[in-house]
Coordinates of C-alpha atoms in Angstrom, one line a residue:
M1 CA 70.0 104.5 128.9
T2 CA 70.3 108.2 129.9
E3 CA 68.3 110.5 127.6
V4 CA 70.5 113.1 125.8
K5 CA 69.7 116.6 127.0
Q6 CA 68.9 118.9 124.1
Y7 CA 70.3 122.4 123.7
Q8 CA 69.8 125.2 121.2
G9 CA 72.4 125.5 118.5
R10 CA 72.9 128.2 115.9
D11 CA 70.3 129.4 113.5
Y12 CA 70.9 128.9 109.8
D13 CA 69.1 129.8 106.6
V14 CA 69.6 126.3 105.1
I15 CA 70.6 123.0 106.6
V16 CA 71.8 120.1 104.5
V17 CA 71.9 116.6 106.0
G18 CA 74.5 114.3 104.4
A19 CA 77.7 115.4 102.6
G20 CA 77.8 112.9 99.8
H21 CA 77.5 114.0 96.2
A22 CA 74.0 115.3 96.6
G23 CA 74.7 117.1 99.9
S24 CA 77.9 118.7 98.7
E25 CA 76.2 120.2 95.7
A26 CA 73.1 121.3 97.7
A27 CA 75.1 123.0 100.4
L28 CA 77.5 124.8 98.0
A29 CA 74.6 126.1 95.9
A30 CA 72.6 127.4 98.9
A31 CA 75.7 129.0 100.4
R32 CA 76.8 130.6 97.1
M33 CA 73.3 132.1 96.7
G34 CA 74.0 134.0 100.0
N35 CA 72.4 131.8 102.6
R36 CA 74.0 130.9 105.9
T37 CA 74.3 127.1 105.4
L38 CA 75.1 124.2 107.7
L39 CA 76.2 120.9 106.1
M40 CA 75.9 118.0 108.6
T41 CA 77.6 114.7 107.9
I42 CA 78.2 111.5 109.8
N43 CA 81.9 111.4 109.0
L44 CA 84.0 114.3 107.9
D45 CA 86.4 111.9 106.3
M46 CA 83.8 110.8 103.8
V47 CA 82.7 114.1 102.2
A48 CA 81.8 113.3 98.5
F49 CA 83.2 109.8 99.0
M50 CA 83.0 107.2 96.3
P51 CA 82.0 103.9 98.1
C52 CA 81.2 102.3 94.7
N53 CA 83.0 102.7 91.4
P54 CA 85.7 105.4 91.4
S55 CA 84.4 107.2 88.2
V56 CA 82.3 110.1 87.0
G57 CA 80.3 110.3 83.8
G58 CA 79.4 107.8 81.1
P59 CA 76.3 107.7 78.9
A60 CA 73.7 110.2 80.0
K61 CA 75.5 110.6 83.4
G62 CA 78.3 112.6 81.7
I63 CA 75.8 115.0 80.3
V64 CA 74.3 115.5 83.8
V65 CA 77.8 116.5 85.1
R66 CA 78.1 119.1 82.3
E67 CA 74.6 120.4 83.2
I68 CA 75.6 120.6 86.8
D69 CA 78.6 122.7 85.8
A70 CA 76.6 124.9 83.4
L71 CA 74.3 125.8 86.3
G72 CA 77.2 126.6 88.6
G73 CA 77.7 123.3 90.4
E74 CA 81.0 121.8 91.5
M75 CA 81.2 118.2 90.3
G76 CA 82.7 119.0 86.9
R77 CA 85.4 121.3 88.3
N78 CA 86.2 118.8 91.0
I79 CA 86.7 115.8 88.7
D80 CA 88.8 117.9 86.3
K81 CA 91.2 118.5 89.1
T82 CA 91.4 114.9 90.4
Y83 CA 90.9 112.5 87.5
V84 CA 93.5 109.8 86.5
Q85 CA 92.0 109.0 83.1
M86 CA 89.4 110.5 80.8
R87 CA 87.7 109.2 77.7
M88 CA 85.0 110.3 75.3
L89 CA 82.5 107.5 74.8
N90 CA 80.4 106.7 71.7
T91 CA 82.6 108.8 69.4
G92 CA 81.4 106.6 66.5
K93 CA 77.8 107.6 67.1
G94 CA 75.9 110.9 66.8
P95 CA 76.4 113.8 69.2
A96 CA 73.2 113.0 71.1
V97 CA 74.8 110.0 72.8
R98 CA 78.4 111.1 73.2
A99 CA 79.5 111.5 76.8
L100 CA 82.7 111.9 78.9
R101 CA 83.7 109.4 81.5
A102 CA 86.6 110.0 83.9
Q103 CA 88.3 107.6 86.2
A104 CA 88.7 109.4 89.5
D105 CA 91.3 109.4 92.2
K106 CA 88.6 108.7 94.8
H107 CA 90.6 110.0 97.8
A108 CA 91.8 113.2 96.0
Y109 CA 88.2 113.8 94.7
S110 CA 86.8 113.6 98.3
A111 CA 89.6 115.7 99.8
E112 CA 89.3 118.4 97.1
M113 CA 85.5 118.6 97.5
K114 CA 85.9 118.8 101.3
H115 CA 88.5 121.6 100.9
T116 CA 86.2 123.5 98.5
I117 CA 83.3 123.3 101.1
E118 CA 85.6 124.4 103.9
R119 CA 86.7 127.5 102.0
E120 CA 83.1 128.6 101.1
P121 CA 82.4 131.7 103.2
N122 CA 78.7 131.1 104.0
L123 CA 79.1 127.4 104.6
T124 CA 79.7 125.5 107.9
L125 CA 80.7 121.9 107.7
R126 CA 80.0 119.8 110.9
Q127 CA 80.2 116.2 111.9
G128 CA 77.1 114.7 113.5
I129 CA 74.1 112.5 113.1
V130 CA 70.6 113.9 112.6
D131 CA 68.0 111.9 114.5
G132 CA 64.9 114.0 113.8
L133 CA 63.3 117.0 112.2
I134 CA 61.8 120.0 113.9
V135 CA 58.3 120.3 112.2
E136 CA 55.7 122.7 113.4
D137 CA 52.2 123.0 111.7
G138 CA 53.5 121.0 108.7
V139 CA 56.5 123.3 108.2
C140 CA 60.1 122.0 108.7
K141 CA 62.0 124.5 110.9
G142 CA 65.3 122.6 111.6
V143 CA 66.9 119.4 112.8
I144 CA 67.9 117.6 116.0
T145 CA 71.2 115.7 116.3
N146 CA 72.1 112.6 118.4
T147 CA 74.1 114.9 120.7
G148 CA 71.0 117.0 121.5
A149 CA 71.7 120.0 119.4
R150 CA 68.7 121.8 117.9
Y151 CA 69.6 123.7 114.8
S152 CA 67.0 126.0 113.3
A153 CA 66.6 126.8 109.6
K154 CA 64.3 128.3 107.0
S155 CA 64.6 125.2 104.9
V156 CA 66.2 121.7 105.2
V157 CA 67.6 119.3 102.6
L158 CA 67.9 115.5 103.3
T159 CA 70.6 113.7 101.4
T160 CA 71.1 110.6 103.5
G161 CA 72.2 108.3 100.7
T162 CA 72.6 104.7 101.8
A163 CA 73.1 105.5 105.5
A164 CA 69.4 105.5 106.4
R165 CA 69.0 102.3 108.4
G166 CA 71.8 100.9 106.4
K167 CA 72.5 97.2 106.6
I168 CA 75.6 95.5 105.0
I169 CA 75.3 91.9 103.9
I170 CA 78.2 89.5 103.0
G171 CA 77.0 86.0 102.6
E172 CA 75.6 84.9 106.0
L173 CA 77.0 88.0 107.7
M174 CA 74.7 91.0 108.3
Y175 CA 75.2 94.1 110.4
S176 CA 74.0 97.7 110.6
S177 CA 76.3 100.0 108.7
G178 CA 76.4 102.9 106.3
P179 CA 78.5 102.6 103.1
N180 CA 82.1 101.5 103.4
N181 CA 81.6 100.4 107.0
S182 CA 80.7 103.9 108.2
Q183 CA 78.2 104.6 110.9
P184 CA 74.5 104.3 109.9
A185 CA 71.7 106.8 110.6
M186 CA 69.2 104.7 112.5
K187 CA 66.6 107.1 113.8
L188 CA 65.8 109.6 111.1
S189 CA 63.8 107.1 109.0
G190 CA 61.5 106.5 111.9
D191 CA 60.9 110.3 112.3
L192 CA 60.0 110.5 108.6
E193 CA 57.5 107.6 109.0
R194 CA 56.0 109.4 112.0
L195 CA 55.4 112.4 109.8
G196 CA 53.5 110.3 107.3
F197 CA 56.1 109.5 104.7
K198 CA 56.1 106.2 102.8
L199 CA 59.5 104.7 102.7
E200 CA 60.8 101.9 100.5
R201 CA 63.7 99.5 101.0
F202 CA 66.3 99.5 98.2
K203 CA 69.6 97.7 97.7
T204 CA 72.9 98.3 96.0
G205 CA 76.2 96.6 96.0
T206 CA 80.0 96.8 95.4
P207 CA 82.6 94.3 94.1
P208 CA 85.7 93.2 95.9
R209 CA 88.8 95.4 95.8
V210 CA 92.1 93.7 95.0
D211 CA 95.8 94.6 95.5
G212 CA 97.0 96.0 92.2
N213 CA 100.4 94.5 92.7
T214 CA 99.0 91.0 92.5
I215 CA 97.2 91.5 89.1
D216 CA 98.7 90.0 86.0
Y217 CA 98.1 92.8 83.5
S218 CA 99.9 91.0 80.7
V219 CA 96.9 88.7 80.1
T220 CA 94.3 91.6 80.1
E221 CA 93.5 94.3 77.6
E222 CA 94.7 97.8 78.2
Q223 CA 92.1 100.6 78.2
P224 CA 94.0 103.9 78.1
G225 CA 92.7 107.4 78.3
D226 CA 92.2 109.7 75.3
P227 CA 95.3 111.6 74.0
E228 CA 93.2 114.7 73.2
P229 CA 92.0 117.2 75.8
H230 CA 88.5 116.7 77.4
H231 CA 86.9 118.5 80.3
F232 CA 83.7 118.2 82.3
S233 CA 83.8 121.9 83.3
F234 CA 83.3 124.6 80.8
E235 CA 85.8 126.6 82.9
T236 CA 88.7 124.2 82.6
K237 CA 91.3 125.1 80.0
D238 CA 93.0 122.8 77.5
Q239 CA 96.4 123.4 79.1
D240 CA 95.0 121.9 82.4
Y241 CA 94.5 118.6 80.6
L242 CA 96.4 115.6 82.0
D243 CA 98.8 114.4 79.3
L244 CA 98.3 110.7 78.2
K245 CA 101.6 109.6 79.7
H246 CA 100.4 110.8 83.1
Q247 CA 97.0 109.1 82.9
L248 CA 96.5 105.6 84.5
S249 CA 95.1 102.9 82.3
C250 CA 92.2 100.6 83.1
W251 CA 92.3 96.9 82.0
L252 CA 89.7 94.6 80.6
T253 CA 89.2 91.0 81.5
Y254 CA 86.2 88.5 81.5
T255 CA 84.5 86.0 83.6
N256 CA 84.5 82.4 82.2
E257 CA 82.7 79.1 82.5
T258 CA 84.7 78.2 85.7
T259 CA 83.6 81.5 87.3
H260 CA 80.0 80.8 86.4
K261 CA 80.2 77.3 87.8
I262 CA 81.5 78.5 91.1
I263 CA 78.7 81.0 91.4
R264 CA 76.0 78.5 90.4
E265 CA 77.3 75.9 92.9
N266 CA 77.0 78.5 95.7
L267 CA 73.7 80.1 94.9
D268 CA 72.3 78.5 98.1
R269 CA 74.6 80.8 100.0
A270 CA 73.8 83.9 97.9
P271 CA 71.7 86.4 100.0
M272 CA 70.0 87.5 96.8
F273 CA 68.5 84.1 96.3
T274 CA 68.0 82.9 99.9
G275 CA 65.6 85.7 100.9
V276 CA 68.1 87.4 103.2
I277 CA 68.1 90.6 101.0
E278 CA 64.7 92.3 101.1
G279 CA 65.6 95.5 99.3
V280 CA 65.1 96.0 95.5
G281 CA 68.4 96.2 93.6
P282 CA 69.3 98.1 90.4
R283 CA 68.2 96.3 87.2
Y284 CA 70.8 98.1 85.1
C285 CA 73.7 97.3 87.4
P286 CA 73.0 93.7 88.6
S287 CA 75.3 91.7 90.8
I288 CA 77.4 89.0 89.2
E289 CA 75.3 86.2 90.7
D290 CA 72.2 87.9 89.2
K291 CA 73.9 88.2 85.8
I292 CA 74.7 84.5 85.8
V293 CA 71.1 83.5 86.6
R294 CA 69.4 86.0 84.3
F295 CA 71.8 85.5 81.4
A296 CA 72.5 81.8 81.7
D297 CA 73.3 81.5 78.0
K298 CA 76.2 84.1 78.1
K299 CA 79.6 82.5 78.2
R300 CA 81.4 85.5 79.7
H301 CA 80.9 88.9 81.1
Q302 CA 83.1 92.0 80.9
L303 CA 85.1 93.1 83.9
F304 CA 87.1 96.3 84.1
L305 CA 90.0 96.6 86.5
E306 CA 90.1 100.2 87.6
P307 CA 92.6 102.0 89.8
E308 CA 91.1 103.7 92.9
G309 CA 93.8 106.5 92.9
R310 CA 97.4 107.4 92.5
N311 CA 98.4 106.8 96.1
T312 CA 96.8 103.5 96.7
D313 CA 97.2 100.0 95.4
E314 CA 93.5 99.1 95.7
W315 CA 91.8 98.2 92.4
Y316 CA 88.1 98.1 91.8
V317 CA 86.8 95.1 89.8
Q318 CA 84.0 96.8 87.9
G319 CA 81.2 94.4 86.9
L320 CA 81.8 91.9 89.8
S321 CA 79.4 93.4 92.3
T322 CA 78.5 90.6 94.8
S323 CA 77.2 89.8 98.2
M324 CA 78.4 86.2 98.2
P325 CA 80.4 84.9 101.2
E326 CA 83.9 86.1 101.4
E327 CA 85.6 82.8 100.7
V328 CA 83.4 82.3 97.6
Q329 CA 84.4 85.8 96.4
Q330 CA 88.1 84.7 96.7
R331 CA 87.4 81.6 94.5
I332 CA 85.5 83.7 92.0
L333 CA 88.4 86.2 91.7
H334 CA 91.0 83.5 91.3
S335 CA 89.0 81.9 88.4
I336 CA 89.4 85.1 86.3
K337 CA 92.2 85.7 83.8
G338 CA 94.7 88.2 85.3
L339 CA 93.3 87.7 88.9
E340 CA 94.5 84.1 89.5
S341 CA 96.9 85.3 92.2
A342 CA 95.0 88.5 93.2
E343 CA 94.9 89.3 96.9
M344 CA 91.5 90.6 97.9
M345 CA 91.8 93.7 100.1
R346 CA 88.1 94.2 100.8
P347 CA 85.2 91.9 100.0
G348 CA 82.2 93.0 98.0
Y349 CA 79.0 93.6 99.9
A350 CA 75.3 94.5 99.4
I351 CA 73.8 97.3 101.4
E352 CA 70.1 97.9 102.1
Y353 CA 68.8 101.3 102.9
D354 CA 65.6 103.4 103.2
V355 CA 64.4 105.7 100.4
V356 CA 61.5 108.2 100.3
S357 CA 59.0 107.1 97.6
P358 CA 59.6 110.0 95.1
Y359 CA 55.9 110.5 94.2
Q360 CA 55.8 112.4 97.5
L361 CA 57.9 115.2 96.0
K362 CA 57.2 118.2 93.9
A363 CA 59.3 118.9 90.8
T364 CA 61.3 121.4 93.0
L365 CA 62.2 118.3 95.2
E366 CA 60.3 119.9 98.1
T367 CA 58.2 117.3 99.9
K368 CA 54.4 117.5 99.5
L369 CA 53.8 116.5 103.1
V370 CA 56.1 118.9 104.9
K371 CA 56.8 122.5 103.6
N372 CA 60.4 123.7 103.4
L373 CA 61.7 120.1 103.5
Y374 CA 63.6 118.9 100.4
T375 CA 65.1 115.5 99.6
A376 CA 67.8 114.5 97.0
G377 CA 70.0 111.7 95.8
Q378 CA 69.7 108.1 96.7
T379 CA 67.2 109.2 99.4
N380 CA 64.9 109.6 96.4
G381 CA 65.6 106.2 95.0
T382 CA 68.2 106.9 92.4
S383 CA 71.6 105.3 91.8
G384 CA 74.9 106.9 90.8
Y385 CA 76.9 109.9 92.0
E386 CA 75.9 112.0 89.0
E387 CA 72.1 111.5 89.5
A388 CA 72.6 112.3 93.2
A389 CA 74.6 115.5 92.4
G390 CA 72.1 116.7 89.9
Q391 CA 69.2 116.4 92.3
G392 CA 71.3 117.9 95.1
L393 CA 72.0 120.9 93.1
I394 CA 68.3 121.5 92.3
A395 CA 67.3 120.8 95.9
G396 CA 69.9 123.1 97.2
I397 CA 69.0 125.9 94.8
N398 CA 65.3 125.6 95.8
A399 CA 66.0 125.4 99.5
G400 CA 68.2 128.5 99.0
L401 CA 65.5 130.3 97.0
R402 CA 62.9 129.5 99.7
A403 CA 65.2 130.9 102.4
L404 CA 65.5 134.0 100.3
D405 CA 61.8 134.2 99.8
R406 CA 62.2 133.9 96.0
D407 CA 60.2 131.8 93.5
Q408 CA 61.2 128.1 93.1
M409 CA 63.0 126.8 90.0
T410 CA 62.2 123.7 88.0
L411 CA 63.9 122.1 85.0
K412 CA 61.6 120.8 82.2
R413 CA 62.3 117.6 80.3
S414 CA 63.3 119.7 77.3
D415 CA 65.8 121.7 79.5
A416 CA 68.1 119.1 80.8
Y417 CA 68.7 115.4 81.6
I418 CA 68.3 116.6 85.2
G419 CA 64.8 117.7 84.3
V420 CA 64.1 114.3 82.7
M421 CA 65.3 112.5 85.9
I422 CA 63.3 114.6 88.3
D423 CA 60.1 114.4 86.2
D424 CA 60.5 110.6 85.9
L425 CA 60.8 110.3 89.7
V426 CA 58.0 112.6 90.8
T427 CA 55.6 111.6 88.0
K428 CA 56.2 107.8 87.7
G429 CA 58.0 107.0 90.9
T430 CA 60.5 104.1 90.8
S431 CA 60.3 100.5 91.9
E432 CA 64.1 100.0 91.8
P433 CA 67.2 102.3 92.1
Y434 CA 66.7 104.7 89.2
R435 CA 69.5 105.2 86.6
L436 CA 69.6 107.8 83.9
L437 CA 69.8 106.4 80.3
T438 CA 69.8 108.4 77.0
S439 CA 66.7 106.4 76.0
R440 CA 64.7 108.1 78.8
A441 CA 65.1 111.5 77.1
E442 CA 62.7 112.1 74.2
Y443 CA 64.6 115.4 73.4
R444 CA 68.1 113.9 73.6
L445 CA 69.2 115.6 70.3
I446 CA 68.9 119.0 72.0
L447 CA 70.1 117.7 75.4
R448 CA 73.7 117.1 74.3
H449 CA 77.0 116.9 76.1
D450 CA 78.4 119.7 74.0
N451 CA 75.7 122.3 74.4
A452 CA 74.9 122.1 78.2
D453 CA 76.3 125.6 78.7
L454 CA 74.2 127.1 75.9
R455 CA 71.1 125.5 77.5
L456 CA 71.7 126.3 81.2
T457 CA 74.3 129.0 81.9
D458 CA 71.7 131.8 81.7
K459 CA 69.7 130.0 84.4
G460 CA 72.9 129.6 86.6
R461 CA 73.6 133.3 86.1
E462 CA 70.0 134.3 87.2
L463 CA 70.5 132.2 90.4
G464 CA 73.8 133.9 91.2
L465 CA 75.9 130.8 90.7
I466 CA 77.8 132.0 87.6
D467 CA 80.2 134.9 88.2
D468 CA 80.9 137.9 85.9
E469 CA 84.1 136.5 84.5
R470 CA 82.6 133.2 83.5
Y471 CA 79.5 134.7 82.1
A472 CA 81.5 137.1 80.0
A473 CA 83.5 134.2 78.5
F474 CA 80.2 132.3 77.9
E475 CA 78.7 135.3 76.1
A476 CA 81.8 135.7 73.9
K477 CA 81.5 132.0 73.0
R478 CA 77.8 132.2 72.2
Q479 CA 78.4 135.3 70.0
A480 CA 81.3 133.6 68.2
I481 CA 79.1 130.7 67.3
Q482 CA 76.4 132.9 66.0
D483 CA 78.8 135.0 64.0
E484 CA 80.3 132.0 62.3
L485 CA 76.9 130.5 61.5
D486 CA 75.9 133.8 59.9
R487 CA 79.2 134.0 57.9
L488 CA 78.8 130.5 56.6
G489 CA 75.2 131.3 55.6
K490 CA 76.4 134.1 53.4
I491 CA 79.6 132.8 51.7
R492 CA 78.9 131.1 48.4
I493 CA 81.3 128.4 47.0
K494 CA 81.3 128.1 43.2
P495 CA 82.1 125.0 41.2
N496 CA 85.8 124.7 40.3
E497 CA 88.4 122.0 39.8
Q498 CA 89.6 122.1 43.4
V499 CA 86.2 121.8 45.0
D500 CA 85.0 119.1 42.6
S501 CA 88.1 117.0 42.9
F502 CA 87.8 117.1 46.7
L503 CA 84.1 116.1 46.6
V504 CA 84.7 113.2 44.2
A505 CA 87.6 112.0 46.3
H506 CA 85.3 111.9 49.3
H507 CA 82.5 110.1 47.4
S508 CA 80.3 113.2 47.2
G509 CA 78.6 114.6 44.2
A510 CA 80.3 117.5 42.3
L511 CA 78.7 120.9 42.4
K512 CA 76.4 121.9 39.5
D513 CA 76.0 125.4 40.7
G514 CA 77.2 127.7 43.5
V515 CA 76.3 126.6 47.0
L516 CA 76.4 128.3 50.4
A517 CA 79.2 127.1 52.7
A518 CA 76.7 126.1 55.3
D519 CA 74.9 123.9 52.8
L520 CA 78.1 122.3 51.7
L521 CA 78.9 121.6 55.4
K522 CA 75.6 119.7 55.7
R523 CA 77.0 116.9 53.5
P524 CA 78.2 114.0 55.7
E525 CA 81.5 113.8 53.9
V526 CA 82.4 117.4 54.6
R527 CA 83.9 118.7 57.8
Y528 CA 84.4 122.3 59.0
A529 CA 88.1 122.0 58.5
D530 CA 87.6 121.1 54.9
L531 CA 85.8 124.4 54.2
A532 CA 89.1 126.3 55.0
K533 CA 90.4 125.0 51.6
F534 CA 87.7 126.9 49.7
I535 CA 86.7 129.9 51.8
P536 CA 88.5 132.7 53.7
A537 CA 89.3 132.2 57.3
P538 CA 87.1 133.9 59.9
P539 CA 88.3 137.3 61.1
E540 CA 89.5 135.8 64.4
P541 CA 90.7 132.2 65.0
L542 CA 87.9 130.1 66.5
E543 CA 88.2 127.9 69.6
R544 CA 87.6 124.2 68.9
H545 CA 84.4 124.2 71.1
V546 CA 83.0 127.0 68.9
I547 CA 83.8 125.0 65.7
E548 CA 82.2 121.9 67.3
Q549 CA 79.0 123.8 67.9
V550 CA 78.9 125.4 64.4
E551 CA 79.4 122.0 62.8
I552 CA 76.8 120.2 64.9
Q553 CA 74.2 123.0 64.5
I554 CA 74.6 123.0 60.7
K555 CA 74.8 119.3 60.1
Y556 CA 71.8 118.4 62.4
A557 CA 69.7 121.6 61.7
G558 CA 66.7 119.7 60.3
Y559 CA 66.6 117.2 63.2
I560 CA 67.1 119.9 65.8
Q561 CA 64.3 122.0 64.3
K562 CA 61.9 119.0 64.5
A563 CA 62.9 118.4 68.1
E564 CA 62.4 122.1 69.0
E565 CA 58.9 122.0 67.4
R566 CA 58.0 119.1 69.7
V567 CA 59.4 121.1 72.6
E568 CA 57.0 124.0 71.7
H569 CA 54.1 121.6 71.7
L570 CA 55.2 120.4 75.2
K571 CA 55.4 124.0 76.4
K572 CA 51.7 124.5 75.5
M573 CA 50.8 121.3 77.4
E574 CA 52.9 122.5 80.4
A575 CA 51.1 125.8 80.3
K576 CA 47.8 124.0 81.0
K577 CA 47.9 124.1 84.8
I578 CA 45.8 121.8 87.1
P579 CA 44.3 123.7 90.1
D580 CA 45.9 123.0 93.4
R581 CA 44.4 120.2 95.5
I582 CA 41.5 119.5 93.1
D583 CA 39.0 116.8 94.0
Y584 CA 39.5 113.9 91.5
D585 CA 36.5 112.2 93.1
A586 CA 34.3 114.9 91.5
I587 CA 35.4 113.9 88.0
D588 CA 33.1 111.4 86.3
G589 CA 34.4 109.1 83.6
L590 CA 38.0 108.7 84.7
A591 CA 39.3 105.1 84.5
T592 CA 39.8 103.5 87.9
E593 CA 43.6 103.3 87.6
A594 CA 43.8 106.9 86.3
H595 CA 41.7 108.1 89.2
Q596 CA 44.0 106.4 91.7
K597 CA 47.2 107.6 90.1
L598 CA 46.1 111.2 89.7
K599 CA 45.1 111.3 93.4
K600 CA 48.4 109.8 94.4
I601 CA 50.8 111.9 92.3
Q602 CA 48.8 115.2 92.2
P603 CA 50.3 116.4 88.9
T604 CA 50.6 120.2 88.4
T605 CA 50.1 120.3 84.6
I606 CA 48.2 118.4 81.9
A607 CA 51.6 117.5 80.4
Q608 CA 52.7 115.9 83.7
A609 CA 49.4 114.1 84.0
S610 CA 49.8 112.7 80.5
R611 CA 53.1 111.1 81.5
I612 CA 51.7 109.1 84.5
S613 CA 51.7 105.4 83.9
G614 CA 48.0 104.2 83.7
V615 CA 46.6 107.6 82.6
N616 CA 45.5 107.3 79.0
P617 CA 44.6 110.0 76.4
A618 CA 40.9 109.5 77.1
D619 CA 41.5 110.4 80.8
I620 CA 43.5 113.4 79.8
A621 CA 40.7 114.6 77.6
I622 CA 38.1 114.3 80.4
L623 CA 40.4 116.0 82.8
S624 CA 41.0 118.9 80.4
V625 CA 37.3 119.4 79.7
Y626 CA 36.5 119.6 83.4
I627 CA 39.3 122.1 84.1
Q628 CA 38.2 124.3 81.1
Q629 CA 34.6 124.3 82.3
G630 CA 35.6 125.0 85.9
K631 CA 33.5 122.1 87.2
I632 CA 36.0 120.7 89.6
A633 CA 35.4 121.3 93.3
K634 CA 38.5 122.1 95.4
V635 CA 39.2 119.8 98.4
Q636 CA 38.1 121.5 101.5
D637 CA 40.6 122.1 104.3

């Protein structure tokens, strides 16, 4: 084979490799910060593509999308322009676990994101495959493509997703491929290994797609969108909400004993159980064959039939991810109520791919081995579009900051779910595709869906990702919330027949004395709208999002205060820095596991060290004493 001749391409400030959800956010952020940015992707027709489920949001994930938006990212705006259905989940529970989920028009979502990228002044979008990195003296200075182009940059972000040495598996069939039968990236992983990176092999999968015209919806349960307006982006207006009659419904059905019997009888052909699949799959999103084996006592499993868009008849069978042979997949489909006559348009498949073990990253998502090289998304071992986009935004911001010679930015666990995710990855690593869950966030009461803008918009503004008009609107909202909190904290409601009859009717105790309006609102039975019956209206009508904040902040004030006190304690721990490149071999008394983990992860603060699995409080106490006494010798260069 003739060797490709290399040539010098243009110079850029930031280069982003891969234009999935991570790469799109990374490139847009870097460019909007004023950097000349190049976004390289294998296929221009797959920008921000959704090879798996055509949806955005859900528990924890929906909060991440709002955090991306609050920081100035694009995912929230993009889904608000292209969704076909939107629902608020967990409305019967507290505000800490509520989250939006939108069904996307996958083709419109991809096209709209591509168009947004094409219109960004500082951003160049180009098709190509990156085969290697330009690294000199431990510093990344650009990339080399399969066509021989050498592009130079001050920083590089890798967001290769599932394309890195990707391999698709359907029963006995195996072949090299990226997602959705796209071209894989076969050489970049080898270059990373040559540089000293440890790579892992992970696996994910998709279900079969069926022709919506062949589904019998009459025997399934309709799952419509919400009639009231919801938005992922704080910029989207209520009048832009898609009316319920224009939303597309999803439909609920179930597997059954016949389905399970077909799967059990064909486990000898299931790549998951024959040793064909080497990669580790996601525990929280198992294949249907894995569910049948692991939960053998369950009589049925939920399946959601989801439209893939307005201009396609393909439907996604959520919950039926599989790598079984194609003909077995057809039998499985036809055993399910509503799908007895369904025509399979695409079989489900498993895909294996390379990931960079995330303990090799800093909290900025810069690699420890190579300076100015950042990684984000499934490359770091996560699953999900939202997790990828959140990392992509942070990696793009920090790559952009590095190119501008500005200080790096990190998000703490108390700042955002994005901070929780990144801290989990770089501190604990992951042995399987990582998925964000509300249970991972110890401060989830203050990391809510509704207050993402109050938490993060100031940071987005400092980075140059929030423009003047948006910031002015945000400041007006923040002031309106504070003004109403102050007002309700001053107005006193006195006992009278109207108040007492309302309280008795709502199974609440009558007033014995005057009470502040804010204190009355703390009662579970009383809503903000009820106060209007007993007190004057505010000087100016309040938007519903302002009212929502006022009500939550008053009703949960005690719990929020306790959470904020824990955050203050965490800040003190985070302030205790660990010197760079300390020699853990010089510390006597550390447990063997703690010694190994500390050397491997190289935490930057005592707080981060305390979160490492295998490092116990006694180890932290010894480490703290040694640092305070200045006894630790630095590693010699």
